[in-house]
mmCIF file of C-alpha atoms in Angstrom:
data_model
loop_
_atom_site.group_PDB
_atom_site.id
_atom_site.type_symbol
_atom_site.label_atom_id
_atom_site.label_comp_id
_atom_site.label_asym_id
_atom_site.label_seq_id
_atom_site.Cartn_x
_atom_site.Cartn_y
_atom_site.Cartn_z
ATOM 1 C CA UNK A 1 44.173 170.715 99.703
ATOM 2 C CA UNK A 2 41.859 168.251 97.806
ATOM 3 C CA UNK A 3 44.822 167.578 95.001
ATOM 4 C CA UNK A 4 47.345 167.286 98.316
ATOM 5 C CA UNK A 5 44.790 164.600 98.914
ATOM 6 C CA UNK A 6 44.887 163.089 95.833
ATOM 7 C CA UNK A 7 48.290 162.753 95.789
ATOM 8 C CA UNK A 8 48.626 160.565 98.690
ATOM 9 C CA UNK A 9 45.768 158.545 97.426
ATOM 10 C CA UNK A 10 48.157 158.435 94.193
ATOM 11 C CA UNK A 11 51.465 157.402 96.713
ATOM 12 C CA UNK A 12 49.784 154.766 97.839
ATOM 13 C CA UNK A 13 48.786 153.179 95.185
ATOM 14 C CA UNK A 14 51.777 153.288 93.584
ATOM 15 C CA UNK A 15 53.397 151.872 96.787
ATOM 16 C CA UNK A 16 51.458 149.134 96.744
ATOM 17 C CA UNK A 17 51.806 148.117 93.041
ATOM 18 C CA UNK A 18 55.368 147.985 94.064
ATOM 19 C CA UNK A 19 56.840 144.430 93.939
ATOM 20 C CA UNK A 20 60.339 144.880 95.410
ATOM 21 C CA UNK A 21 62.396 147.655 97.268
ATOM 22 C CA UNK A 22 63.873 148.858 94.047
ATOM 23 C CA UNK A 23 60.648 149.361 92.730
ATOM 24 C CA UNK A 24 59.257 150.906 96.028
ATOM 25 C CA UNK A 25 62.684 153.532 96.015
ATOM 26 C CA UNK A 26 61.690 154.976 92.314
ATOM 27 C CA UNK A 27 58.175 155.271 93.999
ATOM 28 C CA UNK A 28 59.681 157.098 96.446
ATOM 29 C CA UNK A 29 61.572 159.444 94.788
ATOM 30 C CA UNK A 30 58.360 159.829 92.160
ATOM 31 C CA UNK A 31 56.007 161.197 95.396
ATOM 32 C CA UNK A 32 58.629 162.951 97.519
ATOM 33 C CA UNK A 33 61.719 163.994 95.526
ATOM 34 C CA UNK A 34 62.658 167.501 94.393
ATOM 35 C CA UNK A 35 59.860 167.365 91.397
ATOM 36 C CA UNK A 36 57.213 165.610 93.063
ATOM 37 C CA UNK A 37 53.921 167.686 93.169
ATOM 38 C CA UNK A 38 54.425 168.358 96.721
ATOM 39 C CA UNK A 39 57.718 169.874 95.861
ATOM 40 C CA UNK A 40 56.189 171.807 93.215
ATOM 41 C CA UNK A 41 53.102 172.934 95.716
ATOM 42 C CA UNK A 42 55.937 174.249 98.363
ATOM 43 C CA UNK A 43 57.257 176.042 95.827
ATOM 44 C CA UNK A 44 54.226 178.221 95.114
ATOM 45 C CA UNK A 45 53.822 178.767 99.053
ATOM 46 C CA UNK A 46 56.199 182.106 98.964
ATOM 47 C CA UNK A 47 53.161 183.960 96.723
ATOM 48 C CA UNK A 48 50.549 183.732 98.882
ATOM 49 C CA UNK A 49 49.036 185.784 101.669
ATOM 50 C CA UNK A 50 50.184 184.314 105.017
ATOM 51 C CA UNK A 51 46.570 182.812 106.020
ATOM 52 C CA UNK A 52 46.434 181.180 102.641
ATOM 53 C CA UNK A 53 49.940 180.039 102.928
ATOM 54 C CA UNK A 54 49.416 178.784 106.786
ATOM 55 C CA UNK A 55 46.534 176.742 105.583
ATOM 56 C CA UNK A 56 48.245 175.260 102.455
ATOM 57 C CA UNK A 57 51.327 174.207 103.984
ATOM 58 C CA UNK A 58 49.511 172.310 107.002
ATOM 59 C CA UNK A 59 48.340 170.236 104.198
ATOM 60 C CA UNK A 60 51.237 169.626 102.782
ATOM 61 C CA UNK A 61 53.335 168.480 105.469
ATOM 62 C CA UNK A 62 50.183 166.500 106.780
ATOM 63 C CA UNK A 63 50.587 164.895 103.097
ATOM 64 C CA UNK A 64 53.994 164.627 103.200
ATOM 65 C CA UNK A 65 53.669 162.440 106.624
ATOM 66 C CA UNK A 66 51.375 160.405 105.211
ATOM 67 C CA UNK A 67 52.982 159.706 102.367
ATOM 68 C CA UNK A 68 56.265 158.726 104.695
ATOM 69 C CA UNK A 69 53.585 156.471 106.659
ATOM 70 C CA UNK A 70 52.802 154.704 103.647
ATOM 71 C CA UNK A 71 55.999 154.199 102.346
ATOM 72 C CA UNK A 72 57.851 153.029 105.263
ATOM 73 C CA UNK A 73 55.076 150.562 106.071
ATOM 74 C CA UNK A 74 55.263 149.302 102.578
ATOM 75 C CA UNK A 75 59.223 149.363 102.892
ATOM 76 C CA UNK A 76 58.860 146.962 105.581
ATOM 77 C CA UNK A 77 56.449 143.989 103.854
ATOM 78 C CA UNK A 78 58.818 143.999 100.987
ATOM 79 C CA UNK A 79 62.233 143.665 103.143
ATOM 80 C CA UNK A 80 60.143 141.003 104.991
ATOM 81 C CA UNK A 81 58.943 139.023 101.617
ATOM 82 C CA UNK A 82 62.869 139.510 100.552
ATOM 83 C CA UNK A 83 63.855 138.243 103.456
ATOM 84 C CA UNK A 84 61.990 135.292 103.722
ATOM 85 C CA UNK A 85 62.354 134.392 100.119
ATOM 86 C CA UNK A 86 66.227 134.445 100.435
ATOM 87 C CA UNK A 87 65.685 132.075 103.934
ATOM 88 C CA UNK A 88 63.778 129.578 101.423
ATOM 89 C CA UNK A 89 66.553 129.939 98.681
ATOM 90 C CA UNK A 90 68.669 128.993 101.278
ATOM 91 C CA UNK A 91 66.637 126.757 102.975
ATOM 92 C CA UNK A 92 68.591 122.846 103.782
ATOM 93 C CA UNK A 93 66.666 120.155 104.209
ATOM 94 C CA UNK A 94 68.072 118.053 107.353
ATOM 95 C CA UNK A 95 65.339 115.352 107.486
ATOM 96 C CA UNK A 96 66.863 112.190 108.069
ATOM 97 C CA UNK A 97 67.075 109.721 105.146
ATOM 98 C CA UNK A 98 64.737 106.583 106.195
ATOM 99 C CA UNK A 99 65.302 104.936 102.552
ATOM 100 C CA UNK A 100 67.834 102.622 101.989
ATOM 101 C CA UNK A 101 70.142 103.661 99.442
ATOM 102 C CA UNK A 102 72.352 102.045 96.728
ATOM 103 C CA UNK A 103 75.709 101.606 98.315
ATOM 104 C CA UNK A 104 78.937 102.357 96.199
ATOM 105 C CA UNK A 105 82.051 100.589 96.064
ATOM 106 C CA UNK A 106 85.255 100.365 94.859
ATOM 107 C CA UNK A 107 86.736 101.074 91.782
ATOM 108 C CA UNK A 108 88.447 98.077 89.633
ATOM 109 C CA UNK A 109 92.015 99.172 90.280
ATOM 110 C CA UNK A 110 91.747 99.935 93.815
ATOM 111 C CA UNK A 111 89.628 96.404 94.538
ATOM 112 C CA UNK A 112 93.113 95.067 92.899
ATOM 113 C CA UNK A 113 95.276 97.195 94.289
ATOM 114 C CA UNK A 114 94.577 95.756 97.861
ATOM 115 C CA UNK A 115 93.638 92.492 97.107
ATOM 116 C CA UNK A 116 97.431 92.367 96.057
ATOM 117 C CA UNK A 117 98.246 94.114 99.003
ATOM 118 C CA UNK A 118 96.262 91.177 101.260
ATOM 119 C CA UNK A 119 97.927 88.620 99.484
ATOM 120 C CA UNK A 120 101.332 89.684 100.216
ATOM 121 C CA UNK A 121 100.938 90.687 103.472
ATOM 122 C CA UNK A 122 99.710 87.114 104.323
ATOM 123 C CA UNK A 123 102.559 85.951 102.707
ATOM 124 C CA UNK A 124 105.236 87.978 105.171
ATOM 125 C CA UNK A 125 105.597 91.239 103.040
ATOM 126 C CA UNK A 126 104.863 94.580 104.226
ATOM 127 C CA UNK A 127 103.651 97.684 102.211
ATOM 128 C CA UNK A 128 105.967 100.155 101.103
ATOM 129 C CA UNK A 129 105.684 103.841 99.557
ATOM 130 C CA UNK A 130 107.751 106.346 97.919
ATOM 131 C CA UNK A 131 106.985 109.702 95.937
ATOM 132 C CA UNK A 132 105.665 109.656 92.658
ATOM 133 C CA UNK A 133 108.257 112.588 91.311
ATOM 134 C CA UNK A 134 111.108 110.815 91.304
ATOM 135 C CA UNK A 135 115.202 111.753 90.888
ATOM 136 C CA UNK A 136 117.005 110.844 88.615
ATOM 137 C CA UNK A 137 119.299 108.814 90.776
ATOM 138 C CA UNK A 138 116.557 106.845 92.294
ATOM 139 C CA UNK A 139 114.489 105.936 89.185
ATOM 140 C CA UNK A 140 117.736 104.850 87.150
ATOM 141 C CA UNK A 141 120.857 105.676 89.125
ATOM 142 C CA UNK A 142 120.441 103.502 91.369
ATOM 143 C CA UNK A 143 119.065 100.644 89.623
ATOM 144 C CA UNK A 144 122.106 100.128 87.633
ATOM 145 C CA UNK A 145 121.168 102.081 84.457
ATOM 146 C CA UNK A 146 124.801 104.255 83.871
ATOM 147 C CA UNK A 147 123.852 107.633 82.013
ATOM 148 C CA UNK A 148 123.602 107.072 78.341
ATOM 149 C CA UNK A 149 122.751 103.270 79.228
ATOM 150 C CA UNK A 150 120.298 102.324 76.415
ATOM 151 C CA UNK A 151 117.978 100.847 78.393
ATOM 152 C CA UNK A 152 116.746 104.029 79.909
ATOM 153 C CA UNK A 153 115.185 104.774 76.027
ATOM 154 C CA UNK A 154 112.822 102.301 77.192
ATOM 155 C CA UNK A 155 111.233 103.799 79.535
ATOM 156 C CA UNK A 156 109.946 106.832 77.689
ATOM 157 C CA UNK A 157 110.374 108.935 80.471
ATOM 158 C CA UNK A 158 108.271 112.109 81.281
ATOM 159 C CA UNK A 159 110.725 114.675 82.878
ATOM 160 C CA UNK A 160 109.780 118.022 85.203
ATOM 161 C CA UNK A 161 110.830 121.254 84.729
ATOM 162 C CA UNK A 162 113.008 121.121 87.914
ATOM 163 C CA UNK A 163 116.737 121.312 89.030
ATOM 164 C CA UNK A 164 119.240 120.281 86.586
ATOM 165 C CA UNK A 165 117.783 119.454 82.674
ATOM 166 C CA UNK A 166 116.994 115.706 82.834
ATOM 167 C CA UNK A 167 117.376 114.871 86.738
ATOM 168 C CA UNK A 168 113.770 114.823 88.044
ATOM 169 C CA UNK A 169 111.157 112.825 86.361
ATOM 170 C CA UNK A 170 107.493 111.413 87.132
ATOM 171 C CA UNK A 171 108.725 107.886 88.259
ATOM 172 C CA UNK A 172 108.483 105.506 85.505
ATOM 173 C CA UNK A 173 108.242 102.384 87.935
ATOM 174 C CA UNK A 174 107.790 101.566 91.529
ATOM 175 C CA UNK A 175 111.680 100.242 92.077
ATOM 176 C CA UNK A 176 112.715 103.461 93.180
ATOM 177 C CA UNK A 177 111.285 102.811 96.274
ATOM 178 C CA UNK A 178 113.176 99.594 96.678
ATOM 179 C CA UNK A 179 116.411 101.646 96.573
ATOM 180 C CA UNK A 180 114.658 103.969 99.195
ATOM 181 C CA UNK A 181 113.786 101.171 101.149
ATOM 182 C CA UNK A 182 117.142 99.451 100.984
ATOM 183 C CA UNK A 183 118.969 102.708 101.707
ATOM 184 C CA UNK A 184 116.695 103.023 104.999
ATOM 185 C CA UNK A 185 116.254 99.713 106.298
ATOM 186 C CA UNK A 186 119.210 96.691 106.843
ATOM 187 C CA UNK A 187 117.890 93.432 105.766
ATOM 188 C CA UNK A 188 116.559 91.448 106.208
ATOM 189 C CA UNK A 189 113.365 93.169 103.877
ATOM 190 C CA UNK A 190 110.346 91.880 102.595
ATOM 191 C CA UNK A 191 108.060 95.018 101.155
ATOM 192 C CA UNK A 192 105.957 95.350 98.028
ATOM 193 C CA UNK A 193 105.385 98.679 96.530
ATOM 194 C CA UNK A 194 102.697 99.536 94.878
ATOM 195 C CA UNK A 195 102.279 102.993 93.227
ATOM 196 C CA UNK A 196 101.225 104.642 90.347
ATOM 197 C CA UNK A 197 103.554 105.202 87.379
ATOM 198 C CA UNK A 198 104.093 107.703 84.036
ATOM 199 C CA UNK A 199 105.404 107.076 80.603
ATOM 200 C CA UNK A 200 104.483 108.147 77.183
ATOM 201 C CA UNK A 201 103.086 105.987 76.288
ATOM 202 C CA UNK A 202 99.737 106.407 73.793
ATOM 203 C CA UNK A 203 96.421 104.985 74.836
ATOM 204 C CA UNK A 204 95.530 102.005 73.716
ATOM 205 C CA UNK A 205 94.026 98.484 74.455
ATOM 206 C CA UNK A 206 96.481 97.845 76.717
ATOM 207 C CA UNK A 207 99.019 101.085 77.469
ATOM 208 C CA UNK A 208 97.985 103.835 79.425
ATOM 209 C CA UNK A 209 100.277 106.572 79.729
ATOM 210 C CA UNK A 210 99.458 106.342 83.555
ATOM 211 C CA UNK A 211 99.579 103.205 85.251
ATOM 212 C CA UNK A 212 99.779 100.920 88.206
ATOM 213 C CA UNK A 213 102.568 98.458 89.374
ATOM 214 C CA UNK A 214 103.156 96.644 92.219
ATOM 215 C CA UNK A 215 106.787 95.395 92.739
ATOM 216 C CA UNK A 216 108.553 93.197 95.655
ATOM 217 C CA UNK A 217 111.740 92.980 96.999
ATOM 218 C CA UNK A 218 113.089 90.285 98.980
ATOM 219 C CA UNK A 219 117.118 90.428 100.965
ATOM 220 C CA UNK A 220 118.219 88.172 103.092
ATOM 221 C CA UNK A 221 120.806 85.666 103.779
ATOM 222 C CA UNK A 222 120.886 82.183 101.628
ATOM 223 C CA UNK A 223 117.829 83.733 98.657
ATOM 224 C CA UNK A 224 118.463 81.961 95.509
ATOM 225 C CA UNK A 225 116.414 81.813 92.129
ATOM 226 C CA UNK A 226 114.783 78.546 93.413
ATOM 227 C CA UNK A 227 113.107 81.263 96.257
ATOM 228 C CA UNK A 228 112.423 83.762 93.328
ATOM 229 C CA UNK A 229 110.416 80.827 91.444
ATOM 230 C CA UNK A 230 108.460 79.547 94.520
ATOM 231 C CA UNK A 231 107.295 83.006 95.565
ATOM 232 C CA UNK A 232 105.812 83.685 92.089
ATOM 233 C CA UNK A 233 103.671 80.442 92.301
ATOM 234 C CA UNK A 234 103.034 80.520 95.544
ATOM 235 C CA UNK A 235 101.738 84.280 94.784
ATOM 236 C CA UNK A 236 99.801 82.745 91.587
ATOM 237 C CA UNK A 237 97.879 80.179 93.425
ATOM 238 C CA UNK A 238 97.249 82.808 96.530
ATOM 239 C CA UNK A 239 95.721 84.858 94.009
ATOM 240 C CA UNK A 240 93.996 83.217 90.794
ATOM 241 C CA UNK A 241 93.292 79.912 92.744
ATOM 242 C CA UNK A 242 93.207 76.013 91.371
ATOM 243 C CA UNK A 243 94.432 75.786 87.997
ATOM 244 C CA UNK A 244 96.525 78.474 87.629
ATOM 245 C CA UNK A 245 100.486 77.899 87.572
ATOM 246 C CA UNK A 246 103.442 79.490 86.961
ATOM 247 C CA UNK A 247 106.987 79.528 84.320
ATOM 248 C CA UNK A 248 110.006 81.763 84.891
ATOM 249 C CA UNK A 249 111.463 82.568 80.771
ATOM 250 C CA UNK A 250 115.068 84.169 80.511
ATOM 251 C CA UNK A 251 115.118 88.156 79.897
ATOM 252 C CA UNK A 252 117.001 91.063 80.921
ATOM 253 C CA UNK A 253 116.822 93.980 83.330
ATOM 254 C CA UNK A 254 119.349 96.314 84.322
ATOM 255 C CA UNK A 255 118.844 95.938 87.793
ATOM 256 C CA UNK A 256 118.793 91.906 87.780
ATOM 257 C CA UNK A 257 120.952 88.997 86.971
ATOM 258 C CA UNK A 258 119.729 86.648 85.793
ATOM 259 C CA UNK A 259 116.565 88.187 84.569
ATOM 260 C CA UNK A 260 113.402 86.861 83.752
ATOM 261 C CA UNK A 261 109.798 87.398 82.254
ATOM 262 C CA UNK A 262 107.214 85.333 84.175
ATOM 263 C CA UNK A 263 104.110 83.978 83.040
ATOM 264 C CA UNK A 264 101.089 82.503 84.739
ATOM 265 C CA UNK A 265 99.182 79.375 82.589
ATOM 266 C CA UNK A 266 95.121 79.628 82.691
ATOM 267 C CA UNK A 267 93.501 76.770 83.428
ATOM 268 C CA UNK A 268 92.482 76.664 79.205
ATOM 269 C CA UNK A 269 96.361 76.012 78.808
ATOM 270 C CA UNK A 270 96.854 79.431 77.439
ATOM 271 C CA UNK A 271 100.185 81.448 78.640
ATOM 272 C CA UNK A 272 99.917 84.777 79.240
ATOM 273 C CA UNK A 273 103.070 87.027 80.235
ATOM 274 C CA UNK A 274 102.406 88.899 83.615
ATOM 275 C CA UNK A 275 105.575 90.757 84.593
ATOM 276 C CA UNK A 276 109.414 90.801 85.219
ATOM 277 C CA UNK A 277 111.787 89.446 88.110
ATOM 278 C CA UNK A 278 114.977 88.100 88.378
ATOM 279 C CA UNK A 279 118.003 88.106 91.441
ATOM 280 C CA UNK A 280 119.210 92.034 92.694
ATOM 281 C CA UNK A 281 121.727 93.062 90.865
ATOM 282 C CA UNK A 282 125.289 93.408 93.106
ATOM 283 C CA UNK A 283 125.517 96.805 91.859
ATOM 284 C CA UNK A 284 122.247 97.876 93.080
ATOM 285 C CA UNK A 285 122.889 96.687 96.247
ATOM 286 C CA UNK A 286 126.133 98.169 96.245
ATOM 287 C CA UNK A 287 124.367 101.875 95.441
ATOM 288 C CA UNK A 288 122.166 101.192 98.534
ATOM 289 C CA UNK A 289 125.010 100.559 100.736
ATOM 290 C CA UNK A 290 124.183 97.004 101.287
ATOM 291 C CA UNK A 291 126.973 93.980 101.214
ATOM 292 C CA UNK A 292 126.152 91.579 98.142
ATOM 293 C CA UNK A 293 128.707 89.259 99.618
ATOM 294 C CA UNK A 294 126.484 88.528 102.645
ATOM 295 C CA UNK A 295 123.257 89.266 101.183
ATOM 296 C CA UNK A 296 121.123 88.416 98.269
ATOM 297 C CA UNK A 297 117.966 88.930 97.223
ATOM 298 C CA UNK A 298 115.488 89.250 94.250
ATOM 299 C CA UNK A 299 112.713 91.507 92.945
ATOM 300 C CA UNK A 300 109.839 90.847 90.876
ATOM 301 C CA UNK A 301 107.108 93.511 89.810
ATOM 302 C CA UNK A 302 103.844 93.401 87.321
ATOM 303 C CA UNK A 303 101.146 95.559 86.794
ATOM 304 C CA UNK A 304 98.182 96.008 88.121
ATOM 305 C CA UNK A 305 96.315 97.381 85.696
ATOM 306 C CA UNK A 306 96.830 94.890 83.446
ATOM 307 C CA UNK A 307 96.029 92.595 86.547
ATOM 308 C CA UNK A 308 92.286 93.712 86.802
ATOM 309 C CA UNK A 309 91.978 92.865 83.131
ATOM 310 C CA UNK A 310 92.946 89.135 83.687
ATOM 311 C CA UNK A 311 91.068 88.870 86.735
ATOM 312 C CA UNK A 312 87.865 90.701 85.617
ATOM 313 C CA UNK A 313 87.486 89.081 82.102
ATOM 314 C CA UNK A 314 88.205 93.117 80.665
ATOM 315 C CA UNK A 315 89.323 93.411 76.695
ATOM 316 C CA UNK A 316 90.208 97.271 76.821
ATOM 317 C CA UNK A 317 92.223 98.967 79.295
ATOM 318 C CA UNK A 318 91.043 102.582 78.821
ATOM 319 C CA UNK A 319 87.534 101.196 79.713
ATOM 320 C CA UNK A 320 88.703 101.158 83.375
ATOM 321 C CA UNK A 321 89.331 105.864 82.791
ATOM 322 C CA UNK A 322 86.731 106.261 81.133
ATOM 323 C CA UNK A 323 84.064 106.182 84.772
ATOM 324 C CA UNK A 324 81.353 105.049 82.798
ATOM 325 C CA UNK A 325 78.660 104.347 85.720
ATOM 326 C CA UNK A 326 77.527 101.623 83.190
ATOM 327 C CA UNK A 327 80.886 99.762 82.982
ATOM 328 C CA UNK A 328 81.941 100.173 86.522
ATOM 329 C CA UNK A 329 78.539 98.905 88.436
ATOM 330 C CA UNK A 330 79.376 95.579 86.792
ATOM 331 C CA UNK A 331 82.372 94.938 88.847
#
């Protein structure tokens, strides 16, 4: 009886040197499982005479329910520590922020992006969008570039694994959706589109193999080139201020005639080439089921990218992917 004693005195100290409820279970199975000296007591029961026996296994069981006592009081401060130490992991802390913090903002190319947008919406346009996987039709088709045309190899197109081989492609400019527009809406239009853009092009200084352009579209009745060349410096002025002008130099695009590069003077005297134009080719609007006898128009498109670098005094285009918190607070 004194050792059935002792080993409850032994139960609960090992309970309580217990730290968590995996501990406390291998105590538990230590002071009450099949070799446990109480076990090993009962067994010994069977060879002694019955008062003996009566005697002995009173003080077993009265061990044995102790040693239960002790354990499940012990189980039940360790699943409450648990417990409460998985409510602190947990814990959120809702107190309201008194501090005034540092406000974000926008990134270069958006802060472009819709000061563009402001500036041609003041000047009549409206905002257009189309998707940025593009067919085939749309992206060239449309826009007057006949399969095999070589123009297309200028484009360095990035096609997708989808439909026929060659016939959908990441759009490598926003005039697809001035066919989409055209095909939807009967002029008179005036939209810009401004979108984002693919080609493979490698990064450098000033290529990105994605990109931003903006392009506009103008039909209506009685639009000449005079119209084309008044827009872009009205546009200039609206948007680089006093001191800036504008030149219209012949090029060629598929989907214009005439064609031209146009380029905006800094107030140093300096020309710098911003972008393409030119009058909407008959066979475009022809494709988009639009009369070119009674209608004419012209389109004009830059990027904006390159934009932000003008405007923003920036020598390296990948500076603006890079998100360096450093470079980007400055602007």
């Amino acid at each position: 009886m004194s050792e059935a004693e002792q080993v409850v005195a032994e139960a609960r100290q090992k309970a309580m040197s217990a730290a968590t409820l995996d501990e406390l279970s291998t105590v538990r199975t230590a002071v009450s499982g099949k070799r446990s000296p109480l076990a090993q007591a009962r067994k010994a029961l069977g060879t002694m005479d019955p008062e003996a026996r009566r005697n002995l296994g009173k003080a077993l069981n009265a061990a044995q329910a102790a040693i239960d006592e002790i354990l499940g009081a012990r189980e039940q401060e360790l699943a409450a520590s648990a417990r409460a130490q998985k409510l602190a992991a947990e814990r959120l802390d809702l107190t309201e922020v008194t501090e005034q913090l540092p406000d974000g903002h926008l990134h270069v190319i958006t802060q472009t992006w819709q000061e563009l947008e402001d500036v041609f919406v003041g000047m009549g346009y409206r905002v257009a969008e189309g998707p940025e996987i593009e067919s085939e039709w749309y992206n060239f088709g449309a826009l007057n570039f006949p399969a095999g045309h070589p123009a297309r190899d200028m484009y360095d197109t990035l096609y997708v694994n989808y439909g026929e081989p060659a016939s959908t492609l990441l759009r490598t400019h926003t005039s697809p959706v001035q066919a989409r527009v055209m095909e939807s809406q009967a002029p008179p239009i005036y939209v810009v589109a401004p979108g984002r853009c693919f080609r493979q092009d490698t990064a450098d200084a000033t290529h990105m193999p994605v990109f931003h352009q903006i392009e506009g579209l103008v039909v209506d009745s009685d639009i000449s080139l005079g119209d084309l060349a008044g827009t872009i410096e009205a546009f200039t002025a609206a948007y680089f201020g006093p001191g800036f002008t504008s030149r219209l130099r012949p090029s060629y695009f598929p989907f214009t005639e005439p064609s031209a590069e146009f380029d905006i003077q800094r107030p140093d005297g300096t020309w710098l080439e911003l972008g393409g134009c030119g009058m909407v080719h008959p066979n475009v609007f022809e494709a988009c089921g639009i009369d070119p006898e009674r209608w004419q128009g012209f389109a004009f498109g830059f990027g904006i990218d390159r934009l932000a670098l003008i405007r923003f005094g920036i020598d390296d285009l990948r500076e603006l992917w890079t998100n360096d918190i450093r470079f980007l607070e400055q602007f």
